[in-house]
Short mmCIF file of N, CA and C in Angstrom, two decimals:
data_model
loop_
_atom_site.label_atom_id
_atom_site.label_comp_id
_atom_site.label_asym_id
_atom_site.label_seq_id
_atom_site.Cartn_x
_atom_site.Cartn_y
_atom_site.Cartn_z
N MET A 460 113.06 -150.05 -9.80
CA MET A 460 112.11 -150.13 -9.28
C MET A 460 112.10 -148.80 -8.01
N ASN A 461 111.39 -147.50 -8.51
CA ASN A 461 111.61 -146.47 -7.71
C ASN A 461 110.93 -146.52 -6.33
N ASP A 462 111.23 -145.46 -5.23
CA ASP A 462 110.93 -145.47 -4.55
C ASP A 462 109.37 -145.61 -4.15
N GLU A 463 108.52 -144.90 -4.68
CA GLU A 463 107.34 -144.68 -4.46
C GLU A 463 106.55 -146.09 -4.63
N ILE A 464 107.09 -147.00 -5.98
CA ILE A 464 106.50 -148.25 -5.73
C ILE A 464 106.70 -149.36 -5.71
N PHE A 465 107.93 -149.04 -4.80
CA PHE A 465 108.50 -149.68 -3.50
C PHE A 465 107.99 -149.41 -1.96
N PHE A 466 107.67 -148.52 -1.55
CA PHE A 466 106.85 -148.43 -0.42
C PHE A 466 105.30 -148.41 -0.71
N VAL A 467 104.58 -148.42 -1.86
CA VAL A 467 103.74 -148.85 -1.79
C VAL A 467 103.50 -150.15 -1.57
N ARG A 468 103.83 -151.02 -2.15
CA ARG A 468 104.04 -152.46 -1.95
C ARG A 468 104.29 -152.98 -0.87
N ILE A 469 105.17 -151.90 0.07
CA ILE A 469 105.52 -152.73 1.26
C ILE A 469 104.19 -152.12 2.20
N GLU A 470 103.71 -151.36 2.13
CA GLU A 470 102.32 -151.06 2.89
C GLU A 470 101.39 -151.97 2.60
N GLN A 471 101.17 -152.79 1.30
CA GLN A 471 100.52 -153.62 1.44
C GLN A 471 100.71 -154.94 2.10
N MET A 472 101.99 -155.00 2.24
CA MET A 472 102.49 -156.53 2.75
C MET A 472 102.55 -156.57 4.05
N ARG A 473 102.40 -154.79 4.93
CA ARG A 473 102.87 -154.96 6.14
C ARG A 473 102.54 -155.38 7.18
N GLU A 474 101.02 -156.27 7.20
CA GLU A 474 100.14 -156.73 8.09
C GLU A 474 100.42 -158.07 8.01
N LYS A 475 100.80 -158.86 6.91
CA LYS A 475 101.39 -160.02 6.58
C LYS A 475 102.89 -159.91 7.13
N LEU A 476 104.04 -159.05 7.16
CA LEU A 476 104.73 -159.30 7.80
C LEU A 476 104.79 -159.59 9.00
N TYR A 477 103.93 -158.48 9.68
CA TYR A 477 104.16 -158.75 11.17
C TYR A 477 103.40 -159.70 11.45
N ARG A 478 102.65 -160.42 11.05
CA ARG A 478 101.95 -161.69 11.50
C ARG A 478 103.02 -162.77 11.18
N ILE A 479 103.90 -162.73 10.52
CA ILE A 479 105.17 -163.45 10.44
C ILE A 479 106.18 -163.48 11.34
N ALA A 480 106.73 -162.38 12.02
CA ALA A 480 107.67 -161.76 12.71
C ALA A 480 106.50 -161.85 14.26
N TYR A 481 105.75 -161.65 14.51
CA TYR A 481 104.88 -162.11 15.74
C TYR A 481 105.20 -163.25 16.74
N PRO A 482 104.74 -164.19 16.14
CA PRO A 482 105.03 -165.64 16.71
C PRO A 482 106.57 -165.62 17.18
N TYR A 483 107.56 -165.13 16.43
CA TYR A 483 109.02 -165.49 16.85
C TYR A 483 109.33 -164.92 18.07
N PHE A 484 108.64 -164.05 18.73
CA PHE A 484 108.73 -163.18 20.29
C PHE A 484 107.61 -162.95 20.74
N ASN A 485 106.76 -163.02 20.51
CA ASN A 485 105.15 -163.10 21.12
C ASN A 485 105.06 -161.46 21.86
N SER A 486 105.50 -160.32 21.00
CA SER A 486 105.95 -159.14 21.02
C SER A 486 105.25 -158.05 20.30
N GLU A 487 104.47 -157.29 20.41
CA GLU A 487 103.79 -156.46 19.24
C GLU A 487 105.34 -155.63 19.10
N SER A 488 105.79 -154.97 20.49
CA SER A 488 107.09 -154.19 19.80
C SER A 488 108.04 -154.72 19.02
N MET A 489 108.29 -156.34 19.41
CA MET A 489 109.76 -157.08 18.98
C MET A 489 109.31 -157.14 17.23
N ALA A 490 107.92 -157.33 17.44
CA ALA A 490 107.65 -157.84 15.77
C ALA A 490 107.56 -156.56 14.62
N VAL A 491 107.26 -155.43 15.62
CA VAL A 491 107.28 -154.16 14.64
C VAL A 491 108.47 -153.82 14.36
N ASP A 492 109.45 -153.98 15.40
CA ASP A 492 110.57 -153.92 14.93
C ASP A 492 111.75 -154.78 13.93
N MET A 493 111.12 -155.59 13.83
CA MET A 493 111.56 -156.68 13.05
C MET A 493 111.42 -156.46 11.68
N VAL A 494 109.89 -155.96 11.92
CA VAL A 494 109.33 -155.58 10.15
C VAL A 494 110.17 -154.36 9.71
N ASP A 495 110.21 -153.75 10.71
CA ASP A 495 110.69 -152.12 9.95
C ASP A 495 112.41 -152.53 9.42
N GLU A 496 113.09 -153.40 10.31
CA GLU A 496 114.48 -153.41 10.00
C GLU A 496 114.50 -154.12 8.84
N ALA A 497 113.46 -155.23 8.71
CA ALA A 497 113.38 -156.06 7.22
C ALA A 497 113.19 -155.22 6.05
N ILE A 498 112.35 -153.97 6.09
CA ILE A 498 111.86 -153.10 5.05
C ILE A 498 113.12 -152.33 5.17
N TYR A 499 113.86 -151.85 6.21
CA TYR A 499 115.06 -151.05 5.91
C TYR A 499 116.15 -151.90 5.09
N ARG A 500 116.49 -153.05 5.34
CA ARG A 500 117.47 -153.90 5.16
C ARG A 500 117.09 -154.00 3.42
N ALA A 501 115.76 -154.39 3.44
CA ALA A 501 115.00 -154.70 1.78
C ALA A 501 115.51 -153.28 1.01
N TYR A 502 115.43 -151.94 1.67
CA TYR A 502 115.14 -150.76 0.67
C TYR A 502 116.59 -150.54 0.34
N ILE A 503 117.62 -150.89 1.34
CA ILE A 503 119.10 -150.90 1.46
C ILE A 503 119.05 -151.43 -0.38
N LYS A 504 119.06 -152.98 -0.15
CA LYS A 504 119.44 -154.01 -1.24
C LYS A 504 118.30 -154.12 -2.47
N ARG A 505 117.29 -153.01 -2.62
CA ARG A 505 116.51 -153.21 -3.72
C ARG A 505 116.87 -153.56 -4.95
N ARG A 506 118.04 -152.55 -5.57
CA ARG A 506 118.81 -152.86 -6.87
C ARG A 506 119.23 -154.06 -6.83
N GLN A 507 119.51 -155.30 -5.99
CA GLN A 507 119.87 -156.42 -6.28
C GLN A 507 118.67 -157.51 -6.26
N LEU A 508 117.37 -156.98 -6.25
CA LEU A 508 115.92 -157.78 -6.66
C LEU A 508 115.87 -157.71 -8.17
N LYS A 509 116.42 -158.96 -8.75
CA LYS A 509 116.06 -159.19 -10.26
C LYS A 509 114.67 -159.25 -10.71
N ASN A 510 113.66 -159.68 -10.00
CA ASN A 510 112.61 -159.73 -10.72
C ASN A 510 111.62 -159.13 -9.66
N GLU A 511 110.88 -158.08 -9.93
CA GLU A 511 109.56 -157.45 -9.16
C GLU A 511 108.80 -158.18 -8.65
N ALA A 512 108.49 -159.36 -9.27
CA ALA A 512 107.27 -160.00 -8.97
C ALA A 512 107.50 -161.10 -7.83
N TYR A 513 108.86 -161.47 -7.65
CA TYR A 513 109.36 -162.10 -6.42
C TYR A 513 109.64 -161.03 -4.88
N MET A 514 108.86 -159.79 -5.06
CA MET A 514 109.61 -159.06 -4.14
C MET A 514 108.84 -159.44 -2.81
N GLU A 515 107.56 -159.99 -2.53
CA GLU A 515 107.06 -160.39 -1.42
C GLU A 515 107.82 -161.66 -0.82
N THR A 516 108.26 -162.44 -1.79
CA THR A 516 108.64 -163.44 -1.24
C THR A 516 110.13 -163.37 -0.91
N TRP A 517 110.85 -162.46 -1.62
CA TRP A 517 112.19 -161.66 -0.88
C TRP A 517 112.25 -160.79 0.21
N LEU A 518 111.46 -160.47 0.74
CA LEU A 518 111.14 -159.27 2.11
C LEU A 518 110.34 -160.61 2.85
N ILE A 519 110.34 -161.68 2.69
CA ILE A 519 109.88 -162.45 3.84
C ILE A 519 111.12 -163.29 3.93
N ARG A 520 112.06 -163.25 3.13
CA ARG A 520 112.76 -164.29 3.62
C ARG A 520 114.06 -163.35 4.37
N ILE A 521 113.88 -161.99 3.81
CA ILE A 521 114.88 -161.18 4.67
C ILE A 521 114.23 -160.90 6.01
N LEU A 522 112.80 -161.14 6.56
CA LEU A 522 112.39 -160.62 7.77
C LEU A 522 112.55 -162.54 8.44
N MET A 523 112.47 -163.35 7.65
CA MET A 523 112.58 -164.44 8.27
C MET A 523 114.16 -164.93 8.95
N ASN A 524 115.02 -164.36 8.31
CA ASN A 524 116.33 -164.66 8.40
C ASN A 524 116.64 -163.76 9.46
N LEU A 525 116.28 -162.39 9.64
CA LEU A 525 116.65 -161.68 10.78
C LEU A 525 115.51 -161.99 12.00
N CYS A 526 114.79 -161.99 11.92
CA CYS A 526 113.64 -162.75 12.80
C CYS A 526 114.51 -163.98 13.61
N MET A 527 114.96 -165.30 12.95
CA MET A 527 115.79 -166.23 13.68
C MET A 527 117.21 -165.96 14.51
N SER A 528 117.92 -164.93 13.38
CA SER A 528 118.80 -164.30 14.21
C SER A 528 118.73 -163.70 15.42
N LYS A 529 117.71 -162.80 15.59
CA LYS A 529 117.32 -161.55 16.75
C LYS A 529 117.03 -163.08 17.93
N TYR A 530 116.17 -164.02 17.09
CA TYR A 530 115.46 -164.91 18.02
C TYR A 530 116.59 -165.55 19.24
N LYS A 531 117.57 -166.12 18.03
CA LYS A 531 118.58 -166.75 19.02
C LYS A 531 119.03 -165.82 19.84
N LYS A 532 119.57 -164.54 19.82
CA LYS A 532 119.66 -163.75 20.74
C LYS A 532 118.95 -163.02 21.71
N PHE A 533 117.59 -163.14 21.60
CA PHE A 533 116.76 -163.11 22.37
C PHE A 533 116.18 -163.95 23.02
N LYS A 534 116.31 -165.36 22.79
CA LYS A 534 116.10 -166.40 23.81
C LYS A 534 117.07 -166.67 24.67
N ARG A 535 118.59 -166.26 24.57
CA ARG A 535 119.38 -166.12 25.16
C ARG A 535 119.38 -165.36 26.35
N GLN A 536 118.82 -164.20 26.21
CA GLN A 536 118.80 -162.97 27.13
C GLN A 536 117.44 -162.90 27.98
N THR A 537 116.39 -163.59 27.80
CA THR A 537 115.17 -163.83 28.51
C THR A 537 115.36 -165.28 28.98
N GLY A 538 114.65 -165.21 30.09
CA GLY A 538 114.40 -166.71 30.80
C GLY A 538 113.26 -167.39 30.03
N ILE A 539 113.53 -168.81 29.98
CA ILE A 539 112.86 -169.75 29.01
C ILE A 539 111.35 -169.55 29.72
N GLU A 540 111.29 -169.74 31.15
CA GLU A 540 110.16 -169.78 31.99
C GLU A 540 109.89 -168.87 33.01
N GLU A 541 109.02 -167.87 32.67
CA GLU A 541 108.86 -166.57 33.21
C GLU A 541 107.58 -166.65 33.91
N LEU A 542 107.20 -166.66 35.33
CA LEU A 542 105.81 -166.62 35.63
C LEU A 542 105.38 -165.05 35.80
N PRO A 543 104.07 -164.98 35.35
CA PRO A 543 103.76 -163.35 35.58
C PRO A 543 103.23 -163.65 37.07
N GLU A 544 103.63 -162.07 37.33
CA GLU A 544 103.23 -162.04 39.06
C GLU A 544 101.71 -161.74 39.12
N SER A 545 100.66 -161.36 37.73
CA SER A 545 99.47 -161.43 38.07
C SER A 545 98.47 -161.51 36.73
N ALA A 546 97.06 -162.02 36.97
CA ALA A 546 96.79 -162.45 35.56
C ALA A 546 95.93 -161.37 34.95
N THR A 547 96.84 -160.98 33.80
CA THR A 547 96.48 -159.69 33.36
C THR A 547 96.22 -160.16 31.56
N TYR A 548 96.27 -159.39 30.69
CA TYR A 548 96.44 -159.41 29.07
C TYR A 548 97.63 -160.35 28.70
N ALA A 549 98.73 -160.03 29.51
CA ALA A 549 99.79 -160.91 29.46
C ALA A 549 99.98 -162.42 29.20
N ASP A 550 98.69 -162.96 30.11
CA ASP A 550 98.48 -164.41 30.04
C ASP A 550 98.40 -165.01 28.89
N TYR A 551 97.48 -164.08 28.08
CA TYR A 551 97.41 -164.37 26.64
C TYR A 551 98.58 -164.60 26.07
N GLU A 552 99.78 -163.98 25.88
CA GLU A 552 101.18 -164.58 25.66
C GLU A 552 101.62 -165.78 25.99
N ASN A 553 101.17 -166.05 26.72
CA ASN A 553 101.78 -167.64 27.22
C ASN A 553 100.83 -168.36 26.92
N LEU A 554 100.08 -168.81 26.07
CA LEU A 554 99.50 -169.64 25.84
C LEU A 554 99.92 -170.90 25.23
N PRO A 555 99.70 -172.49 26.00
CA PRO A 555 100.34 -173.29 25.58
C PRO A 555 100.91 -173.66 23.92
N LEU A 556 100.01 -173.32 23.38
CA LEU A 556 100.34 -173.21 21.75
C LEU A 556 101.13 -172.17 21.23
N LYS A 557 101.59 -171.05 21.93
CA LYS A 557 102.52 -170.63 21.63
C LYS A 557 104.03 -170.88 22.15
N ASP A 558 103.72 -171.30 23.38
CA ASP A 558 105.13 -172.14 23.86
C ASP A 558 105.64 -173.35 23.45
N ALA A 559 104.58 -173.95 22.28
CA ALA A 559 105.00 -175.02 21.54
C ALA A 559 105.41 -174.97 20.51
N ILE A 560 105.09 -173.94 19.75
CA ILE A 560 105.52 -173.84 18.43
C ILE A 560 107.00 -173.21 19.19
N ASN A 561 106.81 -172.55 19.51
CA ASN A 561 108.60 -171.77 20.07
C ASN A 561 109.56 -173.28 20.39
N ARG A 562 108.81 -174.05 21.04
CA ARG A 562 109.94 -175.18 21.18
C ARG A 562 110.24 -176.04 20.27
N LEU A 563 109.62 -175.98 18.87
CA LEU A 563 109.45 -176.67 17.63
C LEU A 563 111.24 -176.38 16.91
N PRO A 564 111.82 -177.48 16.49
CA PRO A 564 112.81 -176.87 15.91
C PRO A 564 113.03 -176.23 14.80
N GLU A 565 113.99 -175.33 14.32
CA GLU A 565 113.96 -174.21 13.37
C GLU A 565 112.89 -174.32 11.91
N GLN A 566 113.03 -175.68 11.62
CA GLN A 566 112.55 -175.69 10.27
C GLN A 566 111.14 -176.26 10.08
N TYR A 567 110.73 -176.28 11.50
CA TYR A 567 109.29 -176.78 11.58
C TYR A 567 108.67 -175.61 11.98
N ARG A 568 109.30 -174.77 12.91
CA ARG A 568 108.80 -173.41 13.11
C ARG A 568 108.37 -172.50 12.15
N GLN A 569 109.44 -172.49 11.34
CA GLN A 569 109.32 -171.79 10.12
C GLN A 569 107.94 -172.12 8.97
N LEU A 570 107.68 -173.41 9.09
CA LEU A 570 106.62 -173.97 8.18
C LEU A 570 104.97 -173.37 8.80
N ILE A 571 105.16 -173.45 10.10
CA ILE A 571 104.37 -173.40 11.11
C ILE A 571 103.68 -171.64 10.82
N ILE A 572 104.83 -171.04 11.08
CA ILE A 572 104.69 -169.62 11.02
C ILE A 572 103.88 -168.76 9.46
N LEU A 573 104.73 -169.53 8.60
CA LEU A 573 104.25 -169.38 7.05
C LEU A 573 103.20 -169.83 6.84
N LYS A 574 102.35 -170.90 7.18
CA LYS A 574 101.26 -170.86 6.86
C LYS A 574 100.17 -170.82 7.65
N TYR A 575 100.27 -170.64 8.88
CA TYR A 575 98.88 -170.38 9.79
C TYR A 575 99.31 -168.93 10.19
N PHE A 576 100.17 -168.24 10.26
CA PHE A 576 100.38 -166.98 10.72
C PHE A 576 100.26 -165.85 9.42
N GLY A 577 101.41 -166.72 8.32
CA GLY A 577 101.51 -165.71 7.15
C GLY A 577 100.47 -166.14 6.25
N GLY A 578 99.58 -167.32 6.40
CA GLY A 578 98.55 -167.48 5.24
C GLY A 578 99.06 -168.19 3.89
N TYR A 579 100.11 -168.81 3.88
CA TYR A 579 100.58 -169.17 2.63
C TYR A 579 100.41 -170.83 2.70
N THR A 580 100.33 -170.95 0.98
CA THR A 580 100.40 -171.89 0.38
C THR A 580 101.28 -173.01 0.71
N VAL A 581 101.19 -174.44 0.68
CA VAL A 581 102.78 -175.31 0.47
C VAL A 581 103.29 -175.14 -0.74
N ALA A 582 102.53 -174.72 -1.71
CA ALA A 582 103.60 -174.57 -2.85
C ALA A 582 104.36 -172.93 -2.99
N GLU A 583 103.61 -172.07 -2.46
CA GLU A 583 104.24 -170.96 -1.96
C GLU A 583 105.53 -170.93 -1.14
N ILE A 584 105.27 -171.76 0.11
CA ILE A 584 106.45 -171.86 1.06
C ILE A 584 107.35 -172.53 0.33
N GLY A 585 107.22 -173.62 -0.41
CA GLY A 585 108.01 -174.33 -0.98
C GLY A 585 108.85 -173.43 -1.90
N LYS A 586 108.24 -172.26 -2.51
CA LYS A 586 109.15 -171.18 -3.09
C LYS A 586 109.81 -170.42 -2.61
N MET A 587 109.27 -170.21 -1.62
CA MET A 587 110.05 -169.32 -0.55
C MET A 587 111.28 -169.90 0.22
N LEU A 588 111.17 -171.28 0.36
CA LEU A 588 112.58 -171.73 1.14
C LEU A 588 113.27 -172.58 0.49
N GLU A 589 112.56 -172.64 -0.88
CA GLU A 589 113.46 -173.45 -1.83
C GLU A 589 113.43 -174.53 -1.86
N ILE A 590 112.19 -175.59 -0.98
CA ILE A 590 112.37 -177.06 -1.16
C ILE A 590 110.94 -177.47 -1.76
N PRO A 591 111.08 -179.10 -2.23
CA PRO A 591 109.74 -179.45 -2.70
C PRO A 591 108.97 -179.15 -2.31
N GLN A 592 107.68 -179.07 -2.94
CA GLN A 592 106.56 -179.07 -1.91
C GLN A 592 106.04 -180.21 -1.31
N GLY A 593 106.87 -181.60 -1.90
CA GLY A 593 106.79 -182.55 -1.12
C GLY A 593 106.77 -182.58 0.41
N THR A 594 108.55 -181.95 0.23
CA THR A 594 109.01 -181.92 1.76
C THR A 594 108.62 -180.74 2.61
N VAL A 595 107.78 -179.80 2.05
CA VAL A 595 106.82 -178.92 2.74
C VAL A 595 106.08 -179.84 3.84
N ALA A 596 105.04 -180.61 2.65
CA ALA A 596 104.31 -181.17 3.01
C ALA A 596 104.50 -182.12 4.46
N THR A 597 105.51 -183.02 3.95
CA THR A 597 106.13 -183.78 5.12
C THR A 597 106.79 -183.03 6.29
N ARG A 598 107.19 -182.14 6.36
CA ARG A 598 107.50 -181.49 7.41
C ARG A 598 106.51 -180.61 8.00
N MET A 599 105.55 -180.40 7.71
CA MET A 599 104.46 -179.69 8.07
C MET A 599 103.57 -180.87 8.83
N ARG A 600 103.23 -181.87 8.28
CA ARG A 600 102.82 -183.05 8.74
C ARG A 600 103.59 -183.72 10.53
N LYS A 601 104.93 -183.71 9.95
CA LYS A 601 105.62 -183.85 11.44
C LYS A 601 105.65 -182.54 12.66
N ALA A 602 105.53 -181.40 11.80
CA ALA A 602 105.39 -180.32 12.79
C ALA A 602 104.28 -180.46 13.36
N LEU A 603 102.99 -180.75 12.83
CA LEU A 603 101.65 -180.73 13.39
C LEU A 603 101.79 -181.83 14.41
N SER A 604 102.12 -182.92 14.22
CA SER A 604 102.22 -184.51 14.81
C SER A 604 103.13 -183.89 16.38
N LEU A 605 104.34 -183.18 16.09
CA LEU A 605 105.20 -182.58 17.25
C LEU A 605 104.07 -181.54 18.15
N LEU A 606 103.55 -180.78 17.52
CA LEU A 606 102.53 -179.90 18.51
C LEU A 606 101.80 -180.57 18.95
N ARG A 607 101.14 -181.68 18.27
CA ARG A 607 100.08 -182.44 19.00
C ARG A 607 100.67 -183.38 20.54
N LEU A 608 101.59 -183.82 20.28
CA LEU A 608 102.28 -184.55 21.23
C LEU A 608 102.51 -183.44 22.39
N ASP A 609 103.39 -182.32 22.03
CA ASP A 609 103.47 -181.56 22.98
C ASP A 609 102.24 -180.82 23.81
N LEU A 610 101.32 -180.90 23.16
CA LEU A 610 99.78 -180.03 23.70
C LEU A 610 99.22 -181.41 24.32
N SER A 611 99.47 -182.44 24.31
CA SER A 611 98.61 -183.76 25.04
C SER A 611 99.22 -183.96 26.13
#
């Protein structure tokens, strides 16, 4: 794959990548940084991609692995419960749903992010994560029930 084709395909996926990265940090700048870092890593390793049809899946896996590792460091560095000093647009960032998603175990959080923020189907998520569709559906039901419990 030459550079021009690579970057054209990247630009088509950029918004979807951003929607996947944003829920990890609830920060535009962190999400943009993660997307940029994932694209950089993919560009360096682009020759390892054997089948160009799987470029989107491959790039999303790079992004998710990067987000998970950065999220663990980010979570340790920032306080879990920080109260805003005044009511501003930042209050939007502290919605109970976002907090509940962040409290989910990683395997469930991944599914919720891919399904509802990435817009992928159960079959596509199964291929990306290399797990059966039935497992994806079961984990999705479990994740949604955990979210309902947490929010009620």
